[in-house]
Short mmCIF file of C-alpha atoms and ligand atoms in Angstrom, two decimals:
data_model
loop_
_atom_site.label_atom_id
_atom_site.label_comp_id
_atom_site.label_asym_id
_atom_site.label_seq_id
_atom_site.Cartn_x
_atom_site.Cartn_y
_atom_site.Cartn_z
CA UNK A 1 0.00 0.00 0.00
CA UNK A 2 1.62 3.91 -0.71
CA UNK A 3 2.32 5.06 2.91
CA UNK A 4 1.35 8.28 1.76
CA UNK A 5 -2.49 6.93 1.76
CA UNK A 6 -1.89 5.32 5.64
CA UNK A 7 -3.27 7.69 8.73
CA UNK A 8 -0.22 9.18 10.68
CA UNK A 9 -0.42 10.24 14.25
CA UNK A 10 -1.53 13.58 15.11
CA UNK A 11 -0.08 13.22 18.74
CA UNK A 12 2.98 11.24 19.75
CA UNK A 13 4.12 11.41 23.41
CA UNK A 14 7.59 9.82 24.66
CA UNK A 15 8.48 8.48 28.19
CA UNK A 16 12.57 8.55 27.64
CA UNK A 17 13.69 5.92 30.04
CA UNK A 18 16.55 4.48 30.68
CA UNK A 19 19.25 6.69 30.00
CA UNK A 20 20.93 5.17 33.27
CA UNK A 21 21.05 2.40 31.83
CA UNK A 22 22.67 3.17 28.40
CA UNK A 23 25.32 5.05 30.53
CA UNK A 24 25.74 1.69 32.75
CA UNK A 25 26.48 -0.72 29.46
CA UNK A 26 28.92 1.71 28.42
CA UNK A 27 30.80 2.30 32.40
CA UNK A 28 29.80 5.88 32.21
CA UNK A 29 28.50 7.84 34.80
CA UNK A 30 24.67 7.92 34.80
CA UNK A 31 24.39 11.62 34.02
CA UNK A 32 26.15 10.84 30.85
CA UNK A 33 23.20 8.89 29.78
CA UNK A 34 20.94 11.88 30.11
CA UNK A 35 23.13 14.26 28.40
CA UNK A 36 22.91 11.59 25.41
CA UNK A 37 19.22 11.66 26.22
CA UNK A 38 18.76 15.31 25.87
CA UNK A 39 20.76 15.01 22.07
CA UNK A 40 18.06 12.21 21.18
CA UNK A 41 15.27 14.48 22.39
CA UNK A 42 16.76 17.18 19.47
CA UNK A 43 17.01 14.33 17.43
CA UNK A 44 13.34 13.13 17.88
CA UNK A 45 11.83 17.15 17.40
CA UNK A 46 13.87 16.84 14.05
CA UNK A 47 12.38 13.38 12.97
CA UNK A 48 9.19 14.46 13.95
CA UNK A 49 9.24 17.92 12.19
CA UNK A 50 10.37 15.93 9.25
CA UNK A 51 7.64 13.75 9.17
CA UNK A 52 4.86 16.97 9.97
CA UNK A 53 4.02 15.18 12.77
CA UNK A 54 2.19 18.27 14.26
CA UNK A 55 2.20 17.41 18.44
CA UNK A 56 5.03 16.03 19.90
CA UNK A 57 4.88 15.76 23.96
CA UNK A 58 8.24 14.37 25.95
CA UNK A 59 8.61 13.24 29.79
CA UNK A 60 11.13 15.57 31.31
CA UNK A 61 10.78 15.26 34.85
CA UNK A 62 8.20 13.99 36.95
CA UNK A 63 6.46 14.54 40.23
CA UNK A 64 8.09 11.37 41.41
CA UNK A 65 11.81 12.26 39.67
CA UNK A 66 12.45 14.82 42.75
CA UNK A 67 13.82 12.00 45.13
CA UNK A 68 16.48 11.31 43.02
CA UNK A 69 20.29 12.05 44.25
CA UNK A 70 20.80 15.54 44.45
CA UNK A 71 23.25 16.08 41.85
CA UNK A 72 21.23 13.69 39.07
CA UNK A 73 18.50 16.10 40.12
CA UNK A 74 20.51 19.07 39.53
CA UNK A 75 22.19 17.69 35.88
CA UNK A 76 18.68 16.94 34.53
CA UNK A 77 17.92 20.12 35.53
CA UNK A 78 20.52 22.00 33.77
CA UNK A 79 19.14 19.77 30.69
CA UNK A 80 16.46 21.60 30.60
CA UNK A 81 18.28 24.70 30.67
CA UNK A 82 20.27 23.92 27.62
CA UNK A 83 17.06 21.97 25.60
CA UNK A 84 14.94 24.93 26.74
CA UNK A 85 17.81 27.55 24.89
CA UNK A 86 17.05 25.46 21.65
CA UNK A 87 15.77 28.43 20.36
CA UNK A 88 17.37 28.22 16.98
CA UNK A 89 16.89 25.27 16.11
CA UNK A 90 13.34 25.01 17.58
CA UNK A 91 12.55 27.87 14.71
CA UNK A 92 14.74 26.48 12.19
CA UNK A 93 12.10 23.70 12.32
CA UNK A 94 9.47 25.55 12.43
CA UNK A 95 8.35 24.19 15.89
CA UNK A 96 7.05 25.68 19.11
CA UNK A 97 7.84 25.03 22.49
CA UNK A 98 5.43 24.25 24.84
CA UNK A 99 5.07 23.33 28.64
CA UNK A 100 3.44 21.25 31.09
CA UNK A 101 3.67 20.80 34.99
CA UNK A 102 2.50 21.76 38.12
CA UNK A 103 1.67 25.81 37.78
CA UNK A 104 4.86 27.60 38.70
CA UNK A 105 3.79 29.34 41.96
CA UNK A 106 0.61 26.78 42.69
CA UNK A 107 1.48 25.17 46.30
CA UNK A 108 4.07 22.31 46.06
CA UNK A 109 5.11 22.92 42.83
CA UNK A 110 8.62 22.85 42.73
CA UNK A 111 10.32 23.98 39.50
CA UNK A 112 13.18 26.38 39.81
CA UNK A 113 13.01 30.17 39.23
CA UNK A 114 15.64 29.56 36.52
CA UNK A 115 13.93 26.79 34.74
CA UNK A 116 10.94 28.95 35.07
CA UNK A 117 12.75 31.05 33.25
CA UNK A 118 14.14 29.32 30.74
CA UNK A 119 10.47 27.79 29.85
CA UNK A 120 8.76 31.00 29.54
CA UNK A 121 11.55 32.74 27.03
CA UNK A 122 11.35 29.09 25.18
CA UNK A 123 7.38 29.45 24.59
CA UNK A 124 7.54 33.47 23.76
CA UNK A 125 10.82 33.02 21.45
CA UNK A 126 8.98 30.21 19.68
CA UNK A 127 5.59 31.30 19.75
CA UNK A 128 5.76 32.75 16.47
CA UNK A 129 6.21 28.87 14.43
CA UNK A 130 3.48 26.86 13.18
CA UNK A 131 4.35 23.31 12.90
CA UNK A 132 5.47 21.12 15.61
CA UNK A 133 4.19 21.49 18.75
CA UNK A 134 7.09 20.66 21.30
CA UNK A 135 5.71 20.25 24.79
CA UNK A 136 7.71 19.38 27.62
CA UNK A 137 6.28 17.30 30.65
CA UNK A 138 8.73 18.82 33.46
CA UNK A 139 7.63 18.88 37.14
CA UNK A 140 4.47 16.79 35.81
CA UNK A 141 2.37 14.02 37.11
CA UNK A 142 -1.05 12.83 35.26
CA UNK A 143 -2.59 12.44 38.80
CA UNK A 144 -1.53 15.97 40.20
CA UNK A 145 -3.35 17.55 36.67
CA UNK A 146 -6.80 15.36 37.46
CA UNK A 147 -6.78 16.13 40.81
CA UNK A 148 -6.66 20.08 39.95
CA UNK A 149 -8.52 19.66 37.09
CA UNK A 150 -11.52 17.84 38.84
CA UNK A 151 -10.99 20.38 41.86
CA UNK A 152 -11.43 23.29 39.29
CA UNK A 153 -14.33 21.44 37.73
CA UNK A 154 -16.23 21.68 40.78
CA UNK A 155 -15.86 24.63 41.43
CA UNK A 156 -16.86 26.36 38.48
CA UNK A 157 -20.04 24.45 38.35
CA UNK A 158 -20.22 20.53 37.16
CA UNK A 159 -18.03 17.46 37.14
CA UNK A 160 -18.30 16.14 33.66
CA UNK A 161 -15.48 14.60 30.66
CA UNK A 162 -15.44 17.82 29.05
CA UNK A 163 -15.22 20.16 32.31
CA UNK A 164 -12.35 18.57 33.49
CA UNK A 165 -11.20 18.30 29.65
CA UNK A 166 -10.93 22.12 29.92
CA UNK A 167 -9.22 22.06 33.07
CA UNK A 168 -6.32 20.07 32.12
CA UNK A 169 -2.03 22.19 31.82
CA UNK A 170 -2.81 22.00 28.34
CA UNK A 171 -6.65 22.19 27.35
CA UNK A 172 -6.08 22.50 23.53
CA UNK A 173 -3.97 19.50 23.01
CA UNK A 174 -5.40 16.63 21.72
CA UNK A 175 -5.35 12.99 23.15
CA UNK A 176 -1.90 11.20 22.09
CA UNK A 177 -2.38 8.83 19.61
CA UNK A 178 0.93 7.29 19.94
CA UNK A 179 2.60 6.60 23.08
CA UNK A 180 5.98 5.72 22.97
CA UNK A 181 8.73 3.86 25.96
CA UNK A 182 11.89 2.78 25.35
CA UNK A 183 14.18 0.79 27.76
CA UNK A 184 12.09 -1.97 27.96
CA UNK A 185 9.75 -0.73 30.58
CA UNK A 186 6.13 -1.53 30.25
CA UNK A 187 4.29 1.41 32.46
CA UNK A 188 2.92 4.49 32.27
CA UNK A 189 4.54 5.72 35.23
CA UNK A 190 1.45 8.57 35.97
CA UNK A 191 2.03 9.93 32.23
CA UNK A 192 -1.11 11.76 30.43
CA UNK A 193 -3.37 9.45 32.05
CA UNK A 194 -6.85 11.47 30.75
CA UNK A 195 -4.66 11.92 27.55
CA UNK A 196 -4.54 8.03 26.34
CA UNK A 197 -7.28 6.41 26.13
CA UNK A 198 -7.11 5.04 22.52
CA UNK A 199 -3.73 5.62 22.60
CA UNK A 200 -1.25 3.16 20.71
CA UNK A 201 1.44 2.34 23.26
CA UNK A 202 4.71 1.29 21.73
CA UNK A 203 7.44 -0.42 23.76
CA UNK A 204 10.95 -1.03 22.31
CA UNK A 205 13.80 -2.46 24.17
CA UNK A 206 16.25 0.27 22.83
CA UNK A 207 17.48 2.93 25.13
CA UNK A 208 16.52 6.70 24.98
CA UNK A 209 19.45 8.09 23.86
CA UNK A 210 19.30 5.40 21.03
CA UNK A 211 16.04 6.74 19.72
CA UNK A 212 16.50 8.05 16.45
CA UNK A 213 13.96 8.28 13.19
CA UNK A 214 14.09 4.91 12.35
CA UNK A 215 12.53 4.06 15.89
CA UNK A 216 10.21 6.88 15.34
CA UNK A 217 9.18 5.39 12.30
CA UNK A 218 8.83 1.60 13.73
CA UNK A 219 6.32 3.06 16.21
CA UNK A 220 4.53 4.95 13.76
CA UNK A 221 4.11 1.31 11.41
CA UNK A 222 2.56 -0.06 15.19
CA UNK A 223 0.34 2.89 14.89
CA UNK A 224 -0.73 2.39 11.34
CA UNK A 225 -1.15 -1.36 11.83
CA UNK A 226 -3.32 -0.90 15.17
CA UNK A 227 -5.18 1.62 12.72
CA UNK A 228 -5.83 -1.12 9.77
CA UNK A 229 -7.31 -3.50 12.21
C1 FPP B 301 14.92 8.20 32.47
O1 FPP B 301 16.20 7.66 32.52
C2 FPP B 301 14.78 9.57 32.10
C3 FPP B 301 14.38 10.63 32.86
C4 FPP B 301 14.67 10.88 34.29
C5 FPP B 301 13.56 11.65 32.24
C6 FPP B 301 14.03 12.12 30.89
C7 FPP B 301 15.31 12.86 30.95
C8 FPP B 301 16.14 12.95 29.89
C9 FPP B 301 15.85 12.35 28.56
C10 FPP B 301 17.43 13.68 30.07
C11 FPP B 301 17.36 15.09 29.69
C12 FPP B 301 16.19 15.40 28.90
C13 FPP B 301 15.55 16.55 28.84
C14 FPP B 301 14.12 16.56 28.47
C15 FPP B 301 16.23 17.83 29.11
P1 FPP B 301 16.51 6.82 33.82
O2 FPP B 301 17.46 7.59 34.67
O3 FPP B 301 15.23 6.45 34.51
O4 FPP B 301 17.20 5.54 33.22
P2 FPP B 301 17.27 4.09 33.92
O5 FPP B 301 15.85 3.63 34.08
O6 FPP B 301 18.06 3.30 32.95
O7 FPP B 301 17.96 4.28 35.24
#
């Protein structure tokens, strides 16, 4: 069949494990592994601005990620600096960066003033592009956005699907239509929960930093296929 004729994902959402793990096979530290992670995440925006995929949403840091050692914590963090100051290349491909986490000064949130910072030049130096939408999970948990989306819900009125829909970090995005872990892992791990529902989920056993467009392109076959059923 011409691929061209076969539906393509509108949404594709990544949950980059196991960058300790690459770093481990090769005797490198484990930071290591996520600076090679943070280089596949460029990759993958690439890929996926090549192939007009137009949402692309990526696991950065989790509500759960915070009791990890100090300095681990404070590397991934300074990844986000430096994939946050993608500005460039973000509008050489056309894409726009976008954000979601626990509200900035909402109580418990936890995101640093200068990741706050780099997030909010990211989205207005970017805002400008049309294609890709880039949004980064960071400081996120699916169960901490239900719980304040339901608690909004009720209190503007009603408890329904679409009230807490509306509610949601990121109302306009759609649900993913392709979720995507690598490392072998085979859980969600409190990831875009309301989000997935007829998701495809796609599991390889190669580690994040080894995603590249060929993987992107596997999972988007296990889309396609899941489609033709
Ligand atoms: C899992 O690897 C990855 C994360 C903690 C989240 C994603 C972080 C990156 C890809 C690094 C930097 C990326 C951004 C977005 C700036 P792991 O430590 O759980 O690996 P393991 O399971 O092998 O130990």
């Amino acid at each position: 069949m011409d691929s061209s004729l076969l539906p393509s994902p509108i949404h594709v959402a990544c949950i980059m494990d196991g960058n300790g793990r690459w770093a481990n096979r090769r005797g490198l530290p484990r930071n290591e592994g996520h600076t090679a992670g943070e280089e596949a995440l460029a990759g993958a925006v690439r890929a996926a601005s090549a192939r007009q995929i137009p949402w692309l949403t990526v696991f950065g840091f989790s509500t759960e990620n915070w009791v990890r050692p100090r300095a681990e914590v404070r590397h991934i963090l300074s990844l986000h600096r430096k994939l946050f100051a993608r500005i460039d290349e973000m509008n050489e491909n056309n894409a726009r960066t976008r954000w979601i986490g626990r509200p900035f000064k909402e109580r418990g949130a936890r995101t640093p003033i200068y990741v706050q910072k780099a997030i909010t030049k990211a989205i207005a130096d970017t805002a400008h592009n049309s294609g890709l939408e880039v949004t980064v999970a960071f400081d996120y948990g699916s169960r901490a956005e239900l719980l304040r989306a339901a608690q909004l819900a009720m209190s503007h009125g009603e408890v329904t699907p679409d009230s807490i829909s509306s509610h949601l970090y990121s109302p306009d995005m759609p649900d993913v239509d392709l979720l995507i872990r690598t490392s072998g892992e085979t859980r969600i791990s409190n990831f875009m929960l309301w989000q997935i529902p007829e998701a495809t989920v796609y599991f390889t056993d190669h580690a994040w930093p080894d995603f590249n467009a060929a993987e992107l392109d596997n999972a988007i076959s296990s889309f396609q296929r899941d489609k033709q059923r």
